[in-house]
Short mmCIF file of C-alpha atoms in Angstrom, two decimals:
data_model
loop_
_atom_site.label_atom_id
_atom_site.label_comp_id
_atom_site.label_asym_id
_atom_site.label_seq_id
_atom_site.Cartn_x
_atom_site.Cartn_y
_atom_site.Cartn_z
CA UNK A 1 -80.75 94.11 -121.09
CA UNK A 2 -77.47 94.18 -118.61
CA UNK A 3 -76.97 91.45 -116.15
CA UNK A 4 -75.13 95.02 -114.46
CA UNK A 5 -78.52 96.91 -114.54
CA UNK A 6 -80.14 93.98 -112.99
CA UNK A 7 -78.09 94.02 -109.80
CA UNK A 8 -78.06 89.96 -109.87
CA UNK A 9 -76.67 88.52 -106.74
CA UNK A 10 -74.30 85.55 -107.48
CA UNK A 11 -74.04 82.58 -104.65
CA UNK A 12 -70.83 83.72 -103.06
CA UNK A 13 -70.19 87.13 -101.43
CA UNK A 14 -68.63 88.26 -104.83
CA UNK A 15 -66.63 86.77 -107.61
CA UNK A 16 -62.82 87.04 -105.90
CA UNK A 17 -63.37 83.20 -104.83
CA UNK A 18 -64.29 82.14 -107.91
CA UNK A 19 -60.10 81.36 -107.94
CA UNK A 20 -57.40 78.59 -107.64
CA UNK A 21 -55.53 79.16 -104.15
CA UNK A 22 -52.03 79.84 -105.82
CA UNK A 23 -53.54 82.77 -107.64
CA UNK A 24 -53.21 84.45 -103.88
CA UNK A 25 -50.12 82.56 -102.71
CA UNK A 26 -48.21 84.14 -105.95
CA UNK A 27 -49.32 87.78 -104.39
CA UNK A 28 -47.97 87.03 -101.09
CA UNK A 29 -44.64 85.69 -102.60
CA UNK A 30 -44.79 88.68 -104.89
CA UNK A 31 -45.65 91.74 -102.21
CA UNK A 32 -43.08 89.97 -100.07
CA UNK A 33 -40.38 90.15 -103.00
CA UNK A 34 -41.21 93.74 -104.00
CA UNK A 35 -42.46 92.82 -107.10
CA UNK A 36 -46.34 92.61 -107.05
CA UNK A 37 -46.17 96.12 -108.13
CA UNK A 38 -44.07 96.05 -111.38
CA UNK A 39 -46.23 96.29 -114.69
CA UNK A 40 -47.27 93.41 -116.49
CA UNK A 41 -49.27 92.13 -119.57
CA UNK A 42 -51.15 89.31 -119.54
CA UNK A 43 -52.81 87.77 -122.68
CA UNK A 44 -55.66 84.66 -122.92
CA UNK A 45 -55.03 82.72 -125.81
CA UNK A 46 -55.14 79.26 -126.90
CA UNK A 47 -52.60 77.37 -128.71
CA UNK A 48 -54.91 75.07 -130.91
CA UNK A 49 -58.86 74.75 -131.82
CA UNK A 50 -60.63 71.62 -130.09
CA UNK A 51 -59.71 69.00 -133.09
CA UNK A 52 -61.72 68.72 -136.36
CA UNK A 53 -62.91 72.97 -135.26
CA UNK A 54 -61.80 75.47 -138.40
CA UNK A 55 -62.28 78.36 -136.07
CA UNK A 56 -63.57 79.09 -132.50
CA UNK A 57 -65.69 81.80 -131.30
CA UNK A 58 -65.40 84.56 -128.15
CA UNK A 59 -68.32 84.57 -125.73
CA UNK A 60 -68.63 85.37 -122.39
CA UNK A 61 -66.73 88.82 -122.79
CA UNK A 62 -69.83 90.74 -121.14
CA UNK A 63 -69.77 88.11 -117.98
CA UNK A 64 -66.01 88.74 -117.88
CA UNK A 65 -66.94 92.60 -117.56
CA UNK A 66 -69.13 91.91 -114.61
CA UNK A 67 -66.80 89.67 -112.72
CA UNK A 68 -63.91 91.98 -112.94
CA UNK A 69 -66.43 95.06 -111.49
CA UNK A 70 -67.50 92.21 -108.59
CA UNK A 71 -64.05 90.92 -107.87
CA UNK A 72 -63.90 92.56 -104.14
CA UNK A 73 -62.40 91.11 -100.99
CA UNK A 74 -65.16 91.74 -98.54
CA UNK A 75 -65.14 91.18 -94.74
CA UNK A 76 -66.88 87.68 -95.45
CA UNK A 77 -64.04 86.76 -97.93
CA UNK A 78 -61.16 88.19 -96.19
CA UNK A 79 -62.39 86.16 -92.82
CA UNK A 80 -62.56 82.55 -94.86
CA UNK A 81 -59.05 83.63 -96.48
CA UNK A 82 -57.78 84.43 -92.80
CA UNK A 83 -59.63 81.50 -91.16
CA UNK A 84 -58.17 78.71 -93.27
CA UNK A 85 -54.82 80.48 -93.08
CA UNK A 86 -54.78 81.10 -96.75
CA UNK A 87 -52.84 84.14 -96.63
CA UNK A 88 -51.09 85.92 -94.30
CA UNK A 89 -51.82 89.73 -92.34
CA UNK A 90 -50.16 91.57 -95.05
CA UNK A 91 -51.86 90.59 -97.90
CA UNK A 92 -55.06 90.43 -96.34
CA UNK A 93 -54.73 94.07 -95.75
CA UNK A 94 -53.96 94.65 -99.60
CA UNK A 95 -56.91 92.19 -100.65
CA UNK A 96 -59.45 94.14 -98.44
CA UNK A 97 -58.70 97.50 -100.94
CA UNK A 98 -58.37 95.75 -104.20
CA UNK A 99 -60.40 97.61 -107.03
CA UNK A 100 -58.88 96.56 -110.51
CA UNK A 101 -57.31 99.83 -111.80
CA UNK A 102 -55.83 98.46 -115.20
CA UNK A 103 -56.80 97.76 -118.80
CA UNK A 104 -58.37 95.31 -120.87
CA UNK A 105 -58.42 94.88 -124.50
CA UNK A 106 -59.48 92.19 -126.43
CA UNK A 107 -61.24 90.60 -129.43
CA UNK A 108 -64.88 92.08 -129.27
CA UNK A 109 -67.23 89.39 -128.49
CA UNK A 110 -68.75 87.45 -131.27
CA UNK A 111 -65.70 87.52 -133.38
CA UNK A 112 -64.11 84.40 -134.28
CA UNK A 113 -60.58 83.82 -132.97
CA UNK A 114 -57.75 81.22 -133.81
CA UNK A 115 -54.66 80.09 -132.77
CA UNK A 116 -52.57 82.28 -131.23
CA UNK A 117 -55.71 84.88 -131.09
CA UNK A 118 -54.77 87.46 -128.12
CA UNK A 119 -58.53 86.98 -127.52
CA UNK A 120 -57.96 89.15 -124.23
CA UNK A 121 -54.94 91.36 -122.90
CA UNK A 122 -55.35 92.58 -118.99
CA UNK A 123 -52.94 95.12 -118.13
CA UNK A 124 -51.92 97.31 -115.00
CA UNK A 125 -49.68 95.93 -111.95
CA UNK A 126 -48.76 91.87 -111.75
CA UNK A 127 -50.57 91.59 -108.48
CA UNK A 128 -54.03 93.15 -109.49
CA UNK A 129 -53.62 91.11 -113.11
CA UNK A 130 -52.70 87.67 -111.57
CA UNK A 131 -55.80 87.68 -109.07
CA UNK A 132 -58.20 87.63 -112.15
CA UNK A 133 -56.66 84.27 -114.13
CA UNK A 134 -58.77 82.03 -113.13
CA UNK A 135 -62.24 83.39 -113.61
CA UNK A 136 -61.52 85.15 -116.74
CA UNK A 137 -60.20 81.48 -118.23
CA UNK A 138 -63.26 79.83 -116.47
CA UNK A 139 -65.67 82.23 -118.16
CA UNK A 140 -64.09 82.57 -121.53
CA UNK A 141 -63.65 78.51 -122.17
CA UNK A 142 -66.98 77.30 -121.05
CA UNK A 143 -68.85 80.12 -123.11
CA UNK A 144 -66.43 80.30 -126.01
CA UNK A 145 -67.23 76.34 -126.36
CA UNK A 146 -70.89 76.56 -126.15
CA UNK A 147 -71.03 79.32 -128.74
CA UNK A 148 -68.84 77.72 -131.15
CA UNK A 149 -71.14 74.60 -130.98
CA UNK A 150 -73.98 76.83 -131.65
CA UNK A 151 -72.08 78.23 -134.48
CA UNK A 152 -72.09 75.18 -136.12
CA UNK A 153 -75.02 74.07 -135.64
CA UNK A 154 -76.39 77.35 -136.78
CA UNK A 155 -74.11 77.06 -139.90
CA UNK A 156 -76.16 73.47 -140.31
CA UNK A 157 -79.66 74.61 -139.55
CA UNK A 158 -79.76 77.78 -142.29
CA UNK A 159 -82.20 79.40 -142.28
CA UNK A 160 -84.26 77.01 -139.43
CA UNK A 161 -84.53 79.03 -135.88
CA UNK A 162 -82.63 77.15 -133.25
CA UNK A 163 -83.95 76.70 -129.84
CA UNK A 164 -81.98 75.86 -126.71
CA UNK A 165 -83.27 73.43 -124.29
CA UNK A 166 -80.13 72.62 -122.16
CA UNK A 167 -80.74 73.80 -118.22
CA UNK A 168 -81.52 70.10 -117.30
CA UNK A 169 -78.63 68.36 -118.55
CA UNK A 170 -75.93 70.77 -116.93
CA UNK A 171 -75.26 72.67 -113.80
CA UNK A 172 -77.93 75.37 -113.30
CA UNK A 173 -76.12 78.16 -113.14
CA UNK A 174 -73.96 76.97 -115.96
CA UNK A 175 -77.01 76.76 -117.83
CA UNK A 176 -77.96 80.05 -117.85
CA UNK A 177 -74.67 81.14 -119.08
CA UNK A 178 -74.65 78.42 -121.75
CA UNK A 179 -78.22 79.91 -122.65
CA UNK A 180 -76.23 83.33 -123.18
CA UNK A 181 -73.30 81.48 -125.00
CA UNK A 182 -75.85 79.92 -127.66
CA UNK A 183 -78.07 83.25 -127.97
CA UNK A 184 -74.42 84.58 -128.88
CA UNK A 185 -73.61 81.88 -131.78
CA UNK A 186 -77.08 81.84 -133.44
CA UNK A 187 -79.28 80.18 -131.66
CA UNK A 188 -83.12 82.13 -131.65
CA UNK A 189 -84.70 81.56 -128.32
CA UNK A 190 -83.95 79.43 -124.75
CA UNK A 191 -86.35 77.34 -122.43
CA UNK A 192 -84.27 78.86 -119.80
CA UNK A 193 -86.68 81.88 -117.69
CA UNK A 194 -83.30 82.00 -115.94
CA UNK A 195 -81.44 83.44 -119.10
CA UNK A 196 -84.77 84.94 -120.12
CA UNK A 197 -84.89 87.17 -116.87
CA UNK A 198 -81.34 87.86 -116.96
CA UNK A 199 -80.18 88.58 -120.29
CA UNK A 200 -83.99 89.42 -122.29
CA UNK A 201 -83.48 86.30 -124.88
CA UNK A 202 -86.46 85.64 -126.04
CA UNK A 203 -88.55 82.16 -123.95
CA UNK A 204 -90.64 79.52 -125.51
CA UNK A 205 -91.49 76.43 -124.03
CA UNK A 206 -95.50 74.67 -124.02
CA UNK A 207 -95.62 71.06 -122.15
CA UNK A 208 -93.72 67.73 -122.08
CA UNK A 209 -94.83 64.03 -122.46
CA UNK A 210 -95.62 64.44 -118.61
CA UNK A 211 -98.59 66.57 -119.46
CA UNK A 212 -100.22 63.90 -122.01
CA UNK A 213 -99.90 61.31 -119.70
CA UNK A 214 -101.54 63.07 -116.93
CA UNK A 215 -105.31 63.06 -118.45
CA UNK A 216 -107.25 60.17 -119.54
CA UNK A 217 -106.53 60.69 -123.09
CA UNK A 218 -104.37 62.17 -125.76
CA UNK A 219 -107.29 64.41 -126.67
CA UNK A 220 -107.96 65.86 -123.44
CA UNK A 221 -104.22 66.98 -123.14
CA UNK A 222 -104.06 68.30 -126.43
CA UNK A 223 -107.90 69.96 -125.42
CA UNK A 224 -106.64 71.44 -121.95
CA UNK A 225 -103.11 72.98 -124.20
CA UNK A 226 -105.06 74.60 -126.67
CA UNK A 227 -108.00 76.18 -124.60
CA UNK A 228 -104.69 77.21 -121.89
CA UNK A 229 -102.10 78.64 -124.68
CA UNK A 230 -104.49 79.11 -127.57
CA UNK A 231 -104.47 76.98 -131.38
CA UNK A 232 -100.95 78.94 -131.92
CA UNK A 233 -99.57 76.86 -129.53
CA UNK A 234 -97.01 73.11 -130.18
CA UNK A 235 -98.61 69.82 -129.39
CA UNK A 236 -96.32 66.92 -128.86
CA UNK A 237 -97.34 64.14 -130.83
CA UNK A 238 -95.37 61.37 -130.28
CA UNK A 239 -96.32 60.18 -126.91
CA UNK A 240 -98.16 57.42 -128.32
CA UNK A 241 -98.99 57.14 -131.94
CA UNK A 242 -97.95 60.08 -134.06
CA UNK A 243 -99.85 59.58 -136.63
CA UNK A 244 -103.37 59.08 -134.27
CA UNK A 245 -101.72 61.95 -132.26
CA UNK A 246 -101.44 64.27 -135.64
CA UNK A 247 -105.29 64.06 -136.82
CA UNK A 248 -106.01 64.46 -133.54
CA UNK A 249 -104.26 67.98 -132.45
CA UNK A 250 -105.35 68.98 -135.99
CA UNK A 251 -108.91 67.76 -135.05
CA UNK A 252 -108.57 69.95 -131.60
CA UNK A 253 -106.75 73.08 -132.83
CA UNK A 254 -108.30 72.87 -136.56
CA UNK A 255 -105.86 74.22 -139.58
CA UNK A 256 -104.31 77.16 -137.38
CA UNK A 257 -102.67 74.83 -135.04
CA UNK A 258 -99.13 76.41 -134.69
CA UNK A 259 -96.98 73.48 -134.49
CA UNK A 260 -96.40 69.94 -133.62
CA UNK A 261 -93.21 68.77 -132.11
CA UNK A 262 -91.35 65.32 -132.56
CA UNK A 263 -88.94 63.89 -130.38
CA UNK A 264 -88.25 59.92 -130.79
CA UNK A 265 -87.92 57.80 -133.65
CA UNK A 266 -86.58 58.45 -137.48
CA UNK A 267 -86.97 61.74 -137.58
CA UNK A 268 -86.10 62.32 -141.14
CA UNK A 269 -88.61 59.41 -141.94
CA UNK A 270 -91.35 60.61 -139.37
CA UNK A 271 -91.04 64.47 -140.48
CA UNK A 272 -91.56 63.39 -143.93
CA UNK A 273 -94.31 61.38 -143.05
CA UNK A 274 -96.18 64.15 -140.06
CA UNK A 275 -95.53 67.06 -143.06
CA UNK A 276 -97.67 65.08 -145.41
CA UNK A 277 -100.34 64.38 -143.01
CA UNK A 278 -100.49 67.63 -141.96
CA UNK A 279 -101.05 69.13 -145.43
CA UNK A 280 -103.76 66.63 -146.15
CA UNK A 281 -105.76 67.83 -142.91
CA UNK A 282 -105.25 71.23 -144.42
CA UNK A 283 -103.19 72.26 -141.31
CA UNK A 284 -100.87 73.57 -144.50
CA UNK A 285 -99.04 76.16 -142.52
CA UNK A 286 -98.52 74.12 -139.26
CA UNK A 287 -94.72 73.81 -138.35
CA UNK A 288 -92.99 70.87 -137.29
CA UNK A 289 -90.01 71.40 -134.77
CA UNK A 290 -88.23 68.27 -134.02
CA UNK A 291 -86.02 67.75 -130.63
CA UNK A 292 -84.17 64.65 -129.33
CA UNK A 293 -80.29 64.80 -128.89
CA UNK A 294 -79.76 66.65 -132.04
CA UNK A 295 -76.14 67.79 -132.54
CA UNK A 296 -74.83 69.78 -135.18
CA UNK A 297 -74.25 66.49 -137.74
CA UNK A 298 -78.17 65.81 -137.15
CA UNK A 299 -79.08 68.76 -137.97
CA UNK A 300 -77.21 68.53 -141.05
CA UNK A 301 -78.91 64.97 -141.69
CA UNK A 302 -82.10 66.26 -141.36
CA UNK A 303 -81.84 69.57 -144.18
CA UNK A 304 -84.02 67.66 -147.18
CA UNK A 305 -86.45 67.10 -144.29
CA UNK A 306 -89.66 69.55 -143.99
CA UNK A 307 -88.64 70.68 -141.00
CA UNK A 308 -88.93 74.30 -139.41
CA UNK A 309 -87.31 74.54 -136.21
CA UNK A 310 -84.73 72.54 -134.10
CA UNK A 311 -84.56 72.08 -129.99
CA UNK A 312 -80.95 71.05 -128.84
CA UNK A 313 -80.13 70.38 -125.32
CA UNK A 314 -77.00 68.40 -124.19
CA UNK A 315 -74.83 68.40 -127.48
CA UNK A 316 -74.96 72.13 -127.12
CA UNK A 317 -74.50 72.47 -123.64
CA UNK A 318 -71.41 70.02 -123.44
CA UNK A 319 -69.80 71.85 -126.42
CA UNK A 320 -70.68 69.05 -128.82
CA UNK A 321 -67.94 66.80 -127.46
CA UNK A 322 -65.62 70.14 -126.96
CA UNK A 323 -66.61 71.69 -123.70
CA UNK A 324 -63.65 73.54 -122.58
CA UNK A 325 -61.73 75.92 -125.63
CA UNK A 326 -58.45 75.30 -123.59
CA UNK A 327 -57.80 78.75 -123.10
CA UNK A 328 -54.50 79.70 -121.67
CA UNK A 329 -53.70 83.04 -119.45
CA UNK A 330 -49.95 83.79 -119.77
CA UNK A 331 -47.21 86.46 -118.44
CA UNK A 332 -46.09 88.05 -122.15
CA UNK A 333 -44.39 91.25 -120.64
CA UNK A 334 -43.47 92.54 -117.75
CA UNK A 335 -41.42 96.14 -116.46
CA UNK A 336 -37.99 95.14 -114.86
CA UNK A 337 -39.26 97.24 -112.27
CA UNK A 338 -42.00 99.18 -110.11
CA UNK A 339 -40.74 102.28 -111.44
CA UNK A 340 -44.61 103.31 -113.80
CA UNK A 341 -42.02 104.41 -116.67
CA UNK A 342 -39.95 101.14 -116.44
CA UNK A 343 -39.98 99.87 -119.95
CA UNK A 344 -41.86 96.38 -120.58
CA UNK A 345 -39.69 93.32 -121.40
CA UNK A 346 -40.80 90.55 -123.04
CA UNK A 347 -41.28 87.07 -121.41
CA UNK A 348 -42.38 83.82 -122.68
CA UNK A 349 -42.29 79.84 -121.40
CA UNK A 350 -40.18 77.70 -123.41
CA UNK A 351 -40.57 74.56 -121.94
CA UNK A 352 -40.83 71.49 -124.32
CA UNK A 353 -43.96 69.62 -125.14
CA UNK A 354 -45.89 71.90 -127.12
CA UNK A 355 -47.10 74.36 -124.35
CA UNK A 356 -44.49 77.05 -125.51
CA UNK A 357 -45.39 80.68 -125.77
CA UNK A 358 -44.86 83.97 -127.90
CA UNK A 359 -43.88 86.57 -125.45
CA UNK A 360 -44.68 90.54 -126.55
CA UNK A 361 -48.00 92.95 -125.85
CA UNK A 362 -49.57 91.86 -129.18
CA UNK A 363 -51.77 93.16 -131.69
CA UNK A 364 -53.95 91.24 -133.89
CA UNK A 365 -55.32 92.31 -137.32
CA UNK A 366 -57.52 89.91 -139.87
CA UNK A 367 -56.22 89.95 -143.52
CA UNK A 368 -58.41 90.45 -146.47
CA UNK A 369 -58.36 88.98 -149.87
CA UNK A 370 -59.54 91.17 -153.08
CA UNK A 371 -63.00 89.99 -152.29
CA UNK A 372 -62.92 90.38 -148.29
CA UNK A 373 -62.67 87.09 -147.31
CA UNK A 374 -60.63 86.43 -144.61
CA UNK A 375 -56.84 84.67 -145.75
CA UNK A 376 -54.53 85.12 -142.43
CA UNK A 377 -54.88 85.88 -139.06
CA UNK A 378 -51.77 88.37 -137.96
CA UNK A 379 -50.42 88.84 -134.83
CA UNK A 380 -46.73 91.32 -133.83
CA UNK A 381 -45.54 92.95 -131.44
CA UNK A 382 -44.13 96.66 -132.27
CA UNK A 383 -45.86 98.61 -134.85
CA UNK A 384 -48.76 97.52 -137.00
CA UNK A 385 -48.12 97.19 -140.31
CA UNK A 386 -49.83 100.12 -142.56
CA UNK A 387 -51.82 97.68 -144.46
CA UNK A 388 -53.36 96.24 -141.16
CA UNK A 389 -54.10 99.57 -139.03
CA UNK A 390 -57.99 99.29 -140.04
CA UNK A 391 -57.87 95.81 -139.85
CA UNK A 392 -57.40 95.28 -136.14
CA UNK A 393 -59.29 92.89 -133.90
CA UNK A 394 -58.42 93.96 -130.44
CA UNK A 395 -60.72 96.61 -129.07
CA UNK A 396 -60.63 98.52 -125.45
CA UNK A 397 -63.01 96.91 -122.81
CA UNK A 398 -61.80 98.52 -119.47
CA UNK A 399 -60.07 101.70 -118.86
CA UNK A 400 -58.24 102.53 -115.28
CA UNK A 401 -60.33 100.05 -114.27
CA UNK A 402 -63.51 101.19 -115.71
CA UNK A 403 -65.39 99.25 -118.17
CA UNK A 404 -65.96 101.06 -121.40
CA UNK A 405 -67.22 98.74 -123.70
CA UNK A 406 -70.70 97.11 -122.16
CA UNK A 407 -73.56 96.01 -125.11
CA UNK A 408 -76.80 94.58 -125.50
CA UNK A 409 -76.71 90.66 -125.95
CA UNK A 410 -77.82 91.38 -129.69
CA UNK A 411 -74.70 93.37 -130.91
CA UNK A 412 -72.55 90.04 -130.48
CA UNK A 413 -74.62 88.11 -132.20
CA UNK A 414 -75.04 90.08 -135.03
CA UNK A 415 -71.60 90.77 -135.09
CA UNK A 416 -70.58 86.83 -135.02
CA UNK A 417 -73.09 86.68 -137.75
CA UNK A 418 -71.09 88.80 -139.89
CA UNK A 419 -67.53 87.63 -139.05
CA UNK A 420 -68.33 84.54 -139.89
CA UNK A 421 -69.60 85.58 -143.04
CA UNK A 422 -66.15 86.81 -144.03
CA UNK A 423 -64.46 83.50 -143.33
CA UNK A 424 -63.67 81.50 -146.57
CA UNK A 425 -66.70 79.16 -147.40
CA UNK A 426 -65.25 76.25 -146.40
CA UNK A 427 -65.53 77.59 -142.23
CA UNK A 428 -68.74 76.10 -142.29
CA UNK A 429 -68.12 72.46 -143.32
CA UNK A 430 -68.67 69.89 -140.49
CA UNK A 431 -66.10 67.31 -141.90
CA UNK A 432 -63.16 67.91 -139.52
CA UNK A 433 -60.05 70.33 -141.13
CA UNK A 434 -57.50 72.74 -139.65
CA UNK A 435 -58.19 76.34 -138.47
CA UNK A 436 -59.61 77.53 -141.76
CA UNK A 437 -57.06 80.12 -142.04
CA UNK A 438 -53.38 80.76 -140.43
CA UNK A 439 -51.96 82.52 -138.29
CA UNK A 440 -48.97 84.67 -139.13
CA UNK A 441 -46.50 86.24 -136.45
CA UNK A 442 -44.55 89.19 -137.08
CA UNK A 443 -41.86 89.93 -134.71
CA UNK A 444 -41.08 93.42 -133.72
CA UNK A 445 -40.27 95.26 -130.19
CA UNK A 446 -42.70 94.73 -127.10
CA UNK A 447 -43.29 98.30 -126.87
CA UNK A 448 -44.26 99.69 -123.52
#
């Protein structure tokens, strides 16, 4: 399902406000100057992984897609912009036609980037290119660091489905896109309807302590659940006494009780002990799913334990201590002109303390060992080397302005599945290391 298809309304007229103010002053100074028009690349890209991270992930590519179609200057827009004397006549009359005309290429999403990564390269005139900075970084660092916490946490649950439970402990319409984020780094299902109804990830969800504590007693919850949702369903046993709590869902729902679900205490200690009381009521095939501010290292902690499924909420939807990727959204080339054939020249800061830049349109390709593993992320200008040509990351997204590379929710997450596959074993550790492989530059012309 398309968030496009669904013709979702967002809280402000469209998506051109979701912008710093100087995004706008820089087009007035430019149109002013006579050189809003001139060509110009722009590339997203960060200049190191959050620390202890050994690679990050892209997400959020198909929200960037749908901003960039809604980023229109409407009458309710343009009269805020002229109101608070944001702008002046001129470019108000440019902003009330804008329609991004330019291109996009970038890493598909799902893959894994590092850095240096040109994770995303907008193209077409500096004015229509400089307007979309801000939401483009805002999307692409909150997503890319929820997904990359759900990559890890996948990477520590195996085989165990994941289940996000985050919309309370962030802003609700950042938890729906969080939801998204998760689905896209291996996460199973949401407890979001929000992301359910948006994006078709799958729902679960039964009942909270709340529910126990309305009836007289833990029996005539756990009676009231399972007559409601059927013996299939999760009872929460640890309201009061777990172990009372146990014998008596199994007692209620008999041996094809679905699950139970833990979430206080040792939970190494009390899954051992639930899994074993379980199997002596005969409940044998009765999961356990345990909750309660897990993270990616209690997840790990908790692999010899006979647990089946895991509910994260705010590790996951803070970016397990990481919540912004620290995405950058830089000038690389630009025409010395407005002329369409002016040729691009390169540009680049090179200001001192470490925010520095490579300037150049760049490619990126991912090289392969004998086996396939991944041993060097490469990015040039100029020509791509022969070796490289079928191993290039960037792909188109938008085309004159049209997007051209829309997917279901389930190709990026199949395809992060795989990339991270072909990362050297080591990717998945927890214990904190470098970007698990380099990044090479070659140097060559900036082409135009």
């Amino acid at each position: 399902m398309n968030t496009a298809d669904l013709g979702l309304p967002v809280d402000v007229p469209s998506t051109a406000l979701f912008t710093d103010q100087y995004e706008l002053t820089m087009l007035q100074a430019a149109l002013k100057a006579g050189t809003a028009e001139r060509r110009s690349v722009f590339e997203v890209f960060t200049r190191r992984l959050p620390e202890g991270r050994r690679y990050g992930v892209v997400a959020g590519t198909g929200r960037v897609l749908d901003a960039v179609e809604n980023f229109r200057f409407d009458a309710d827009v343009l009269g805020f912009l002229e109101g608070q004397g944001i702008v002046d006549g001129p470019t108000l009359k440019w902003l009330a036609g804008y329609r991004f005309s330019g291109d996009v290429w970038g890493y598909p999403e799902g893959e894994v980037y590092f850095p240096g990564s040109p994770i995303l390269r907008v193209e077409g005139s500096f004015a229509e290119c400089v307007l979309l900075e801000t939401v483009i970084l805002s999307i692409l660092n909150h997503d890319s660091a929820i997904a990359a916490a759900a990559s890890r946490m996948a990477s520590a649950a195996g085989d165990r489905p994941l289940i996000e439970m985050g919309a309370r402990r962030t802003h609700e319409l950042a938890a729906v896109a969080a939801s998204r984020a998760a689905y896209v780094g291996g996460f199973a299902t949401t407890s979001d309807l929000a992301a359910g109804f948006r994006y078709g990830i799958p729902t679960v969800g039964t009942s909270a302590h709340a529910f126990t504590l309305l009836h007289d007693h833990e029996r005539d919850a756990f009676r009231a659940q399972v007559d409601s949702l059927g013996r299939g369903t999760t009872l929460l046993v640890d309201t009061y006494d777990v172990a009372e709590a146990v014998r008596t869902a199994v007692e209620v729902a008999g041996p094809e009780l679905g699950a139970v679900r833990i979430d206080s205490g040792d939970l190494l200690l009390v899954a051992h002990r639930v899994r074993q009381q379980l199997d002596e009521l005969g409940a044998r095939d009765t999961r356990i799913i345990v909750t309660s501010d897990l993270d990616e290292y209690a997840i790990a902690s908790l692999a010899a334990a006979p647990v089946d499924a895991y509910g994260v909420g705010t590790q996951l939807v803070t970016g397990s201590g990481h919540p912004t990727c620290s995405m950058v959204y830089k000038l690389v080339a630009r025409a010395g002109s407005a002329d369409p054939k002016a040729p691009l020249v390169s540009v680049a800061k090179k200001s001192t303390g470490g925010k520095t830049s490579v300037g150049g349109r760049k490619w990126a390709a991912r090289r392969l060992d004998a086996d396939g593993v991944a041993e060097a992320e490469v990015v040039g200008t100029g020509e791509v080397p022969a070796g490289l040509v079928d191993q290039q990351l960037l792909v188109e997204l938008v085309k004159s302005g049209q997007v051209a590379a829309r997917e279901p929710l389930d190709a990026p997450r199949a395809r992060h599945m795989a990339a991270k596959a072909n990362l050297p074993l080591s990717a998945t550790q927890l214990s904190r290391g470098e970007a698990v492989i380099p990044t090479e530059y070659v140097q060559g012309r900036p082409g135009s």
